[in-house]
Coordinates of C-alpha atoms and ligand atoms in Angstrom, one line a residue:
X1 CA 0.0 0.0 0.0
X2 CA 0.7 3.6 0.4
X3 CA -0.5 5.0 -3.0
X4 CA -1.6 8.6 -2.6
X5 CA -3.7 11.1 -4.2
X6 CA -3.9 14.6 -4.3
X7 CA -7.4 15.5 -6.1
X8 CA -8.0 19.5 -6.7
X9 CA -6.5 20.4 -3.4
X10 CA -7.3 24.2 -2.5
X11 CA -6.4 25.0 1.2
X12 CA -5.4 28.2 3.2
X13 CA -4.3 28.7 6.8
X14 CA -6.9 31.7 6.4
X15 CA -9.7 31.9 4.3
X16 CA -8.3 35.4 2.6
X17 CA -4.7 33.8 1.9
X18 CA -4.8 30.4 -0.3
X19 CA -1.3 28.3 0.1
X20 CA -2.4 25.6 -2.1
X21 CA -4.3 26.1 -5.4
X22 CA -6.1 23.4 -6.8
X23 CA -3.2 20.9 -6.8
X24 CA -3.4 17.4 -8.1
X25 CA -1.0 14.6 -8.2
X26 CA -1.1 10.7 -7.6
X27 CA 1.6 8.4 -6.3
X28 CA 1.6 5.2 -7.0
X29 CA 2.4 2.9 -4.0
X30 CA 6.2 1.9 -3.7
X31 CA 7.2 5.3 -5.9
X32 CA 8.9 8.8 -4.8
X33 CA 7.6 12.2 -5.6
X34 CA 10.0 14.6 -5.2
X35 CA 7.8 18.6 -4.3
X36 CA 10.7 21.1 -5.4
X37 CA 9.8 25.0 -5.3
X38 CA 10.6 27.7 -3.4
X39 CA 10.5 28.8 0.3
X40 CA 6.7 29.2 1.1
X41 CA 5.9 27.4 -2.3
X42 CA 3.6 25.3 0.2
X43 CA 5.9 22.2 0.1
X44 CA 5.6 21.6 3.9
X45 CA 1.7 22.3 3.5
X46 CA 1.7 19.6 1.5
X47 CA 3.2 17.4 4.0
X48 CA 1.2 18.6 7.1
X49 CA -2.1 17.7 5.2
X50 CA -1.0 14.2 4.3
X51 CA -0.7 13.8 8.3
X52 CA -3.9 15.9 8.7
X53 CA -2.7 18.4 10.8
X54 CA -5.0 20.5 8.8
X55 CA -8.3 19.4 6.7
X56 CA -8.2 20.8 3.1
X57 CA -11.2 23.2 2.1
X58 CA -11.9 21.9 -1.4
X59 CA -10.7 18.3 -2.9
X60 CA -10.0 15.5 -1.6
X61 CA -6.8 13.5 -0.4
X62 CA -7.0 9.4 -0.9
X63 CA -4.3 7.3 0.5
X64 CA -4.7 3.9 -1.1
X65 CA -8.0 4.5 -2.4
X66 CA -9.7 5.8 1.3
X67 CA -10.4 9.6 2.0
X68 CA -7.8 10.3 4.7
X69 CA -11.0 12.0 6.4
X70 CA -11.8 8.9 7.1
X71 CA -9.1 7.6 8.3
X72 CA -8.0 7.7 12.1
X73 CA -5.5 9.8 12.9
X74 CA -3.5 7.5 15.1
X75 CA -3.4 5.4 11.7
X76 CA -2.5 7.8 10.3
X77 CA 0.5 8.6 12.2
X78 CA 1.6 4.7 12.1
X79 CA 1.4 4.7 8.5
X80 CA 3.1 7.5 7.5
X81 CA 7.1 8.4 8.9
X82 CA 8.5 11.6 8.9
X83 CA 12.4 12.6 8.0
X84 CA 12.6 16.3 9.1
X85 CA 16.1 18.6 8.2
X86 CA 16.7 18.8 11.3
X87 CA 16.3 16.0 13.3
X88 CA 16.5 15.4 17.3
X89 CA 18.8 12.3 18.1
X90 CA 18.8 11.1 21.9
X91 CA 21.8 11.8 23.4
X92 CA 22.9 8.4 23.4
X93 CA 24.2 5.7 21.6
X94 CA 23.2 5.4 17.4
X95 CA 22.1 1.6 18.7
X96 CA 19.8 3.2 21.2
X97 CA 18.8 5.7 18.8
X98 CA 17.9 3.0 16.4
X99 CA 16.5 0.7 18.5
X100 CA 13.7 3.4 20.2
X101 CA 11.8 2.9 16.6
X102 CA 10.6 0.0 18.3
X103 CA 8.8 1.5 20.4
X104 CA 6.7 3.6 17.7
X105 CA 6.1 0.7 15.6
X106 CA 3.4 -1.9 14.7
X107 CA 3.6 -4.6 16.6
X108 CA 4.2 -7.1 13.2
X109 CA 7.1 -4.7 11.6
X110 CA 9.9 -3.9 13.3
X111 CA 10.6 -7.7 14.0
X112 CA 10.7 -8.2 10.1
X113 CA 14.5 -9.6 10.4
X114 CA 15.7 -10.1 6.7
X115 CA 14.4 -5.8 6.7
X116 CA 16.1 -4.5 9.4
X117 CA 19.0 -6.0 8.3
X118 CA 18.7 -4.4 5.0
X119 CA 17.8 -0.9 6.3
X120 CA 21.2 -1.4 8.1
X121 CA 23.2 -2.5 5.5
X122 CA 22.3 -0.2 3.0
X123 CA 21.0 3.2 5.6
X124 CA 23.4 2.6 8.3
X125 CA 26.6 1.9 6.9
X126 CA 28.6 2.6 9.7
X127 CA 28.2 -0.3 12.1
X128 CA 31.7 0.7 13.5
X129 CA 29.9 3.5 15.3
X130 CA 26.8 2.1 16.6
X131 CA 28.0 2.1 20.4
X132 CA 29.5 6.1 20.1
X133 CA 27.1 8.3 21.8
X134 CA 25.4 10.9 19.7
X135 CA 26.4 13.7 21.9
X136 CA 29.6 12.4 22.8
X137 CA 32.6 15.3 22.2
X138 CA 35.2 14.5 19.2
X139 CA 32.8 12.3 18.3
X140 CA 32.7 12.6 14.4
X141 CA 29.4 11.7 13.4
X142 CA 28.5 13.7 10.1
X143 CA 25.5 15.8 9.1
X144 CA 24.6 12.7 6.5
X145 CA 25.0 9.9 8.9
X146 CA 23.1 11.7 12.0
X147 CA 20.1 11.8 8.8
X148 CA 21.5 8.5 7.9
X149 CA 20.5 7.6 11.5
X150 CA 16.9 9.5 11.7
X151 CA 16.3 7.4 8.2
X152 CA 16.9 4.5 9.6
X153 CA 15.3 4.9 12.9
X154 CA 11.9 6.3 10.3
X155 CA 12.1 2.9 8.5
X156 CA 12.1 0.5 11.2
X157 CA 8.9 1.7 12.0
X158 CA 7.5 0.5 8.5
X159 CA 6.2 2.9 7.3
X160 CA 3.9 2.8 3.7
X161 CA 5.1 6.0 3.1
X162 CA 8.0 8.3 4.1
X163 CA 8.1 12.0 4.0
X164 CA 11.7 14.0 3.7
X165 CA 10.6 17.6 4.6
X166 CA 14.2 19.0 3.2
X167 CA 15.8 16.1 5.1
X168 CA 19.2 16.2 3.0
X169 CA 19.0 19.3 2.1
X170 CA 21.6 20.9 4.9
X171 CA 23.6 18.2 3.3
X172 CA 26.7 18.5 0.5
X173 CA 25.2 17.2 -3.0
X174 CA 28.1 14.1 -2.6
X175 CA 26.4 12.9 0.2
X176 CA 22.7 13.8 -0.6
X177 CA 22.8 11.7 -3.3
X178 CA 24.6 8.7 -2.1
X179 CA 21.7 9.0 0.8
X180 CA 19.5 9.6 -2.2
X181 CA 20.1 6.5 -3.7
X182 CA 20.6 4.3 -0.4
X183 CA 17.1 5.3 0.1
X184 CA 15.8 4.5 -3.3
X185 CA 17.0 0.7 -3.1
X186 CA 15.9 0.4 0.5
X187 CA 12.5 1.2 -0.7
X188 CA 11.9 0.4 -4.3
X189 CA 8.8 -0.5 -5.0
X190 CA 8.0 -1.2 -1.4
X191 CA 7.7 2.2 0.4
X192 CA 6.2 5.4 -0.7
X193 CA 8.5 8.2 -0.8
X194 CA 7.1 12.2 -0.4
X195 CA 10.5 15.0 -0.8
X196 CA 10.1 18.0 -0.1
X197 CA 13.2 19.6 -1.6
X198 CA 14.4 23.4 -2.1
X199 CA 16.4 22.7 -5.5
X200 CA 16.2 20.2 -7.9
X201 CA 18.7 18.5 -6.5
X202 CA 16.5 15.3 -6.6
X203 CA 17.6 12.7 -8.9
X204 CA 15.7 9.3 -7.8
X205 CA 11.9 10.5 -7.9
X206 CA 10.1 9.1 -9.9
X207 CA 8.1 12.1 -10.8
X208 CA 9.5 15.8 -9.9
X209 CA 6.1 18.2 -9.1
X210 CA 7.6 21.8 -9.5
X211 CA 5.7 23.6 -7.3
X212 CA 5.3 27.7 -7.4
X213 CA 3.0 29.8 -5.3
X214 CA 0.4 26.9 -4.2
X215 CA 0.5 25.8 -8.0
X216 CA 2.3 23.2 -9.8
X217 CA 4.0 24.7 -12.3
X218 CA 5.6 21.9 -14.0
X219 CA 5.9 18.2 -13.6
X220 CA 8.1 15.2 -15.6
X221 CA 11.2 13.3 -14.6
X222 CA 14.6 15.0 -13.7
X223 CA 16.1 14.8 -17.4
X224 CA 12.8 16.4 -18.8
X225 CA 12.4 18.6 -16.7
X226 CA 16.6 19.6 -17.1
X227 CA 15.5 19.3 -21.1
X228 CA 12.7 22.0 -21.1
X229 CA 15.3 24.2 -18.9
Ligands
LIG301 P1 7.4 25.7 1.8 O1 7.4 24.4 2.6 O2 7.4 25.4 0.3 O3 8.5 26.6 2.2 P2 5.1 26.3 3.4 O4 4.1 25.2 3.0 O5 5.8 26.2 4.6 O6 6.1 26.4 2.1 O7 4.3 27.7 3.3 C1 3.4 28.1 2.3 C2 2.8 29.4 2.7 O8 1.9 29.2 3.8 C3 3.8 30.5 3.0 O9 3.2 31.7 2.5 C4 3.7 30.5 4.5 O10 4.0 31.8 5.0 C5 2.3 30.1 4.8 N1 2.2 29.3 6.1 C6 2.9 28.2 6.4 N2 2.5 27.7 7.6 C7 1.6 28.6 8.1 C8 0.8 28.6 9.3 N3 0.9 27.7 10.2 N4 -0.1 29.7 9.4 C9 -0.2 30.6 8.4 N5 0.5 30.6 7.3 C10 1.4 29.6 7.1
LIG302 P1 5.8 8.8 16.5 O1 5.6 7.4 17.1 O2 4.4 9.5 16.2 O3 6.7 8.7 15.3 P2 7.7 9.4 18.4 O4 7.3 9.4 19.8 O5 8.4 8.2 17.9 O6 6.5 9.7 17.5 O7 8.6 10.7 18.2 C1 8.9 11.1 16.9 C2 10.3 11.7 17.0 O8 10.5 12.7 17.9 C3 11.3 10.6 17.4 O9 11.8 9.9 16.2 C4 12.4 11.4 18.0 O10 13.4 11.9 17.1 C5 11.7 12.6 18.6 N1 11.6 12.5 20.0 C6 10.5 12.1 20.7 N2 10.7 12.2 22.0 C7 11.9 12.7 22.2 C8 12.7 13.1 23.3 N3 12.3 12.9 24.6 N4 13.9 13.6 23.1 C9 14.4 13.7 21.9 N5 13.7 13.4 20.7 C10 12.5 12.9 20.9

């Protein structure tokens, strides 16, 4: 699961200002959609209405088929994980770090073993470091591996769908892409992915949606939309 649907979306924080203008898009389960556009192109709007912080105004938003009106919000909140650019890590060890997704999980995912141990391989690919406390000084855990971590620790949970609200964005374009593509084997075909991304930095969506004032402006994969340029 985790196909979405975005069907003639118009919402505003206040009726006199609209953020998103009659915005449609569909996702088919298991691929990435990568949102690129501005600051306060309503990327993040975007986001917080697939979790239903808000309710849109006019439209409709189906995830697999079922208005997400109608869906509770706790089950929401199970089936979709959130990556955001700036992440909060326990000060403690990357293994405890990991290991809390547990916690936030259904009860049937986390103990998927063949997963895990691909989400660890492929996300985590510094084993080395897994007993160094986050916090810990002279510790040299890198921008990319403490999102490596937060990825990680978002995936154990088992998600249907993922959002990265700029989650590699702070990042070099070196390591955004290698994280990029780590991500796109982890969840090919199995996991939905949302980005939310200033520049069109994105190279593994499956579909770009360039987004401008509440509007999509353009839409196509990376090289057409480089093309059109
Ligand atoms: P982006 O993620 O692309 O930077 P946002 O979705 O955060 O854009 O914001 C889109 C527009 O909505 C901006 O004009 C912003 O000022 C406005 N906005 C965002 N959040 C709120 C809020 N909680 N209340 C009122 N206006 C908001
Ligand atoms: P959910 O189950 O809805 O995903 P969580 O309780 O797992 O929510 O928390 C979401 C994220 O918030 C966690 O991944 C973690 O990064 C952060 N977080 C929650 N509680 C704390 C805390 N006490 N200290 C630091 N970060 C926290």
């Amino acid at each position: 699961g985790g196909g979405i649907e975005f069907s003639n979306v118009t919402f505003g924080y206040s009726p006199e200002k609209v953020v998103l203008r009659n915005v449609s898009f569909t996702v088919p389960a298991g691929k990435t959609v990568a949102i690129v556009g501005p600051s306060g192109a309503g990327k993040s709007t975007i986001m917080r209405l697939l979790f239903r912080f808000y309710d849109v105004q006019t439209g409709a938003i189906m995830i697999d088929g079922q208005n997400i009106k109608l869906v509770q919000q706790q089950s929401l909140r199970k089936a979709i994980g959130v990556v955001p650019q700036d992440t909060v890590l326990f000060n403690n060890t990357i293994f405890y770090n990991i290991e809390y997704a547990k916690l936030g999980a259904s009860d049937d995912a986390v103990y998927d073993a063949a997963r895990a141990a691909d989400i660890h391989e492929r996300i985590l690919s510094f084993p080395d470091k897994y007993e160094t406390k986050v916090g810990e000084r002279g510790l040299r855990l890198s921008g990319g591996e403490k999102q490596r971590v937060a990825i990680a620790r978002t995936l154990l949970k088992a998600p249907i769908i993922v959002l990265l609200d700029e989650a590699t964005s702070a990042l070099d374009t070196h390591t955004e892409r290698n994280i990029q593509a780590a991500l796109a084997r982890v969840c090919a075909n199995r996991t939905t992915i949302v980005v939310a991304h200033r520049l069109s930095t994105v190279i593994h969506a499956d579909e770009i949606l360039v987004l401008q004032q509440g509007s999509i402006a353009e839409r196509g994969r990376h090289e057409e939309l480089v093309l059109r340029e």
